[in-house]
């Protein structure tokens, strides 16, 4: 079966197995010159292929097709791929995707949009989106954009999970995390839009402000509301515990809401992410402490 025929099936993904969909999606990204990374539960696995093999759509297609079902595909932002990612939270009018579209930085009809969603017993418990732009050799810091509420820039070098992705966390509660394209009849975008100049300037201004704020003396006590700063191995449990305390004590979330937020923070910030049971135990433990102390 010729590869070009397989690529045409990108427009009819419903007829394909999940493994086929992942293989075709990976090959499509490689055709755009993007090196794909294989991950298991969010952690990269070793790819022993040569550079030439990794950048061959045909070789990538068959390589991914041979992988176990739980293996997913991802890319790494930064100068090597030329990509920058935005995490976008659209939970009210005038924020997230709405403000990006109003500023002319995003077109929902043309630009690829990845939806990351947590589902419990078939019901959506929360979602956010990833928007990708081509930015060349530029590097970016993790930062929020005050002028674009609900929009956060991911730091260069982060892994971005790519559709089709589905991970069953807990069969007892039916907890599933999945990533799909909002335009659900595609397996990969045809192209990635260039980062608009206006958005680039806005990001650089926010980075300068964030660096200036870091130089200011820090106040004692409490926890800074910077929930999405990266956390390296060795400090993940303490970092999530502090953030759980902030969510419960300051934001007044319930234990269930806190767990949902911690799962998102864990996947985005912890390198590598903690397991579901560990995150759930942290949320439960901190919630009990808050209940005891009022």
mmCIF file of N, CA and C in Angstrom, residues 77 84-87 89 128 139-145 151-160 203-204 206-211 214 226-231 243 264-265 267-271:
data_model
loop_
_atom_site.group_PDB
_atom_site.id
_atom_site.type_symbol
_atom_site.label_atom_id
_atom_site.label_comp_id
_atom_site.label_asym_id
_atom_site.label_seq_id
_atom_site.Cartn_x
_atom_site.Cartn_y
_atom_site.Cartn_z
ATOM 1 N N UNK A 77 8.449 22.324 21.740
ATOM 2 C CA UNK A 77 8.532 23.685 21.232
ATOM 3 C C UNK A 77 9.971 24.196 21.325
ATOM 4 N N UNK A 84 6.053 27.816 18.939
ATOM 5 C CA UNK A 84 5.710 28.313 20.263
ATOM 6 C C UNK A 84 4.258 27.937 20.516
ATOM 7 N N UNK A 85 3.961 27.577 21.765
ATOM 8 C CA UNK A 85 2.604 27.130 22.113
ATOM 9 C C UNK A 85 1.974 28.077 23.122
ATOM 10 N N UNK A 86 0.691 28.326 22.945
ATOM 11 C CA UNK A 86 -0.103 29.085 23.907
ATOM 12 C C UNK A 86 -1.136 28.156 24.526
ATOM 13 N N UNK A 87 -1.266 28.204 25.854
ATOM 14 C CA UNK A 87 -2.373 27.522 26.524
ATOM 15 C C UNK A 87 -3.480 28.539 26.733
ATOM 16 N N UNK A 89 -7.430 29.410 28.042
ATOM 17 C CA UNK A 89 -8.564 29.036 28.887
ATOM 18 C C UNK A 89 -9.732 29.964 28.558
ATOM 19 N N UNK A 128 -8.939 23.003 28.237
ATOM 20 C CA UNK A 128 -8.223 24.169 27.751
ATOM 21 C C UNK A 128 -7.720 23.835 26.362
ATOM 22 N N UNK A 139 13.098 32.051 21.286
ATOM 23 C CA UNK A 139 12.793 31.302 22.501
ATOM 24 C C UNK A 139 11.901 32.146 23.390
ATOM 25 N N UNK A 140 11.064 31.466 24.188
ATOM 26 C CA UNK A 140 10.082 32.176 24.998
ATOM 27 C C UNK A 140 10.077 31.640 26.429
ATOM 28 N N UNK A 141 9.709 32.526 27.361
ATOM 29 C CA UNK A 141 9.555 32.158 28.756
ATOM 30 C C UNK A 141 8.095 31.850 29.048
ATOM 31 N N UNK A 142 7.858 31.068 30.088
ATOM 32 C CA UNK A 142 6.482 30.828 30.549
ATOM 33 C C UNK A 142 5.949 32.121 31.144
ATOM 34 N N UNK A 143 4.861 32.599 30.613
ATOM 35 C CA UNK A 143 4.329 33.867 31.119
ATOM 36 C C UNK A 143 2.857 34.004 30.765
ATOM 37 N N UNK A 144 2.125 34.753 31.595
ATOM 38 C CA UNK A 144 0.745 35.099 31.287
ATOM 39 C C UNK A 144 0.695 36.444 30.586
ATOM 40 N N UNK A 145 -0.369 36.675 29.848
ATOM 41 C CA UNK A 145 -0.513 37.915 29.091
ATOM 42 C C UNK A 145 -1.665 38.720 29.679
ATOM 43 N N UNK A 151 -4.853 33.657 28.464
ATOM 44 C CA UNK A 151 -3.852 33.186 27.501
ATOM 45 C C UNK A 151 -2.487 33.144 28.181
ATOM 46 N N UNK A 152 -1.813 31.997 28.083
ATOM 47 C CA UNK A 152 -0.524 31.790 28.718
ATOM 48 C C UNK A 152 0.463 31.234 27.694
ATOM 49 N N UNK A 153 1.672 31.780 27.697
ATOM 50 C CA UNK A 153 2.715 31.324 26.791
ATOM 51 C C UNK A 153 3.463 30.179 27.460
ATOM 52 N N UNK A 154 3.623 29.086 26.755
ATOM 53 C CA UNK A 154 4.399 27.951 27.263
ATOM 54 C C UNK A 154 5.876 28.202 26.988
ATOM 55 N N UNK A 155 6.716 27.839 27.919
ATOM 56 C CA UNK A 155 8.150 28.074 27.744
ATOM 57 C C UNK A 155 8.714 27.175 26.651
ATOM 58 N N UNK A 156 9.726 27.677 25.950
ATOM 59 C CA UNK A 156 10.372 26.895 24.900
ATOM 60 C C UNK A 156 10.992 25.640 25.503
ATOM 61 N N UNK A 157 10.882 24.543 24.782
ATOM 62 C CA UNK A 157 11.426 23.272 25.255
ATOM 63 C C UNK A 157 10.402 22.357 25.880
ATOM 64 N N UNK A 158 9.159 22.828 26.042
ATOM 65 C CA UNK A 158 8.122 21.986 26.639
ATOM 66 C C UNK A 158 7.566 20.989 25.625
ATOM 67 N N UNK A 159 7.123 19.845 26.157
ATOM 68 C CA UNK A 159 6.449 18.857 25.324
ATOM 69 C C UNK A 159 4.975 19.213 25.175
ATOM 70 N N UNK A 160 4.467 19.101 23.959
ATOM 71 C CA UNK A 160 3.058 19.330 23.683
ATOM 72 C C UNK A 160 2.467 18.033 23.150
ATOM 73 N N UNK A 203 4.017 39.437 23.873
ATOM 74 C CA UNK A 203 4.695 38.405 24.662
ATOM 75 C C UNK A 203 6.005 38.934 25.219
ATOM 76 N N UNK A 204 6.800 39.617 24.394
ATOM 77 C CA UNK A 204 8.081 40.148 24.852
ATOM 78 C C UNK A 204 7.893 41.172 25.967
ATOM 79 N N UNK A 206 5.437 41.196 28.135
ATOM 80 C CA UNK A 206 5.063 40.438 29.335
ATOM 81 C C UNK A 206 6.280 39.746 29.949
ATOM 82 N N UNK A 207 7.191 39.259 29.120
ATOM 83 C CA UNK A 207 8.411 38.628 29.632
ATOM 84 C C UNK A 207 9.268 39.638 30.378
ATOM 85 N N UNK A 208 9.432 40.825 29.819
ATOM 86 C CA UNK A 208 10.232 41.860 30.491
ATOM 87 C C UNK A 208 9.624 42.218 31.837
ATOM 88 N N UNK A 209 8.292 42.316 31.882
ATOM 89 C CA UNK A 209 7.629 42.635 33.142
ATOM 90 C C UNK A 209 7.813 41.510 34.160
ATOM 91 N N UNK A 210 7.716 40.261 33.697
ATOM 92 C CA UNK A 210 7.882 39.118 34.600
ATOM 93 C C UNK A 210 9.294 39.069 35.170
ATOM 94 N N UNK A 211 10.291 39.344 34.338
ATOM 95 C CA UNK A 211 11.677 39.352 34.816
ATOM 96 C C UNK A 211 11.901 40.485 35.813
ATOM 97 N N UNK A 214 10.462 39.499 39.163
ATOM 98 C CA UNK A 214 11.265 38.512 39.891
ATOM 99 C C UNK A 214 12.394 39.162 40.680
ATOM 100 N N UNK A 226 1.494 31.860 41.135
ATOM 101 C CA UNK A 226 2.052 31.482 39.838
ATOM 102 C C UNK A 226 1.972 29.964 39.736
ATOM 103 N N UNK A 227 0.791 29.491 39.415
ATOM 104 C CA UNK A 227 0.521 28.066 39.510
ATOM 105 C C UNK A 227 1.204 27.248 38.428
ATOM 106 N N UNK A 228 1.621 27.885 37.360
ATOM 107 C CA UNK A 228 2.063 27.120 36.199
ATOM 108 C C UNK A 228 3.556 27.261 35.908
ATOM 109 N N UNK A 229 4.346 27.622 36.929
ATOM 110 C CA UNK A 229 5.788 27.634 36.739
ATOM 111 C C UNK A 229 6.302 26.189 36.739
ATOM 112 N N UNK A 230 7.309 25.868 35.913
ATOM 113 C CA UNK A 230 7.809 24.491 35.814
ATOM 114 C C UNK A 230 8.374 23.977 37.134
ATOM 115 N N UNK A 231 8.272 22.672 37.341
ATOM 116 C CA UNK A 231 8.775 22.020 38.562
ATOM 117 C C UNK A 231 9.630 20.825 38.156
ATOM 118 N N UNK A 243 0.580 24.395 45.977
ATOM 119 C CA UNK A 243 -0.421 24.907 45.037
ATOM 120 C C UNK A 243 -1.826 24.425 45.411
ATOM 121 N N UNK A 264 -4.144 19.154 35.918
ATOM 122 C CA UNK A 264 -3.716 20.018 34.816
ATOM 123 C C UNK A 264 -2.315 20.569 35.081
ATOM 124 N N UNK A 265 -2.095 21.085 36.305
ATOM 125 C CA UNK A 265 -0.787 21.633 36.671
ATOM 126 C C UNK A 265 0.285 20.563 36.591
ATOM 127 N N UNK A 267 0.409 17.846 34.685
ATOM 128 C CA UNK A 267 0.747 17.516 33.305
ATOM 129 C C UNK A 267 1.533 18.628 32.628
ATOM 130 N N UNK A 268 1.220 19.870 32.955
ATOM 131 C CA UNK A 268 1.861 20.999 32.285
ATOM 132 C C UNK A 268 3.211 21.369 32.884
ATOM 133 N N UNK A 269 3.361 21.191 34.195
ATOM 134 C CA UNK A 269 4.513 21.792 34.886
ATOM 135 C C UNK A 269 5.534 20.794 35.427
ATOM 136 N N UNK A 270 5.097 19.613 35.831
ATOM 137 C CA UNK A 270 6.011 18.670 36.481
ATOM 138 C C UNK A 270 6.781 17.875 35.431
ATOM 139 N N UNK A 271 8.096 17.829 35.601
ATOM 140 C CA UNK A 271 8.981 17.132 34.660
ATOM 141 C C UNK A 271 9.747 16.026 35.378
#
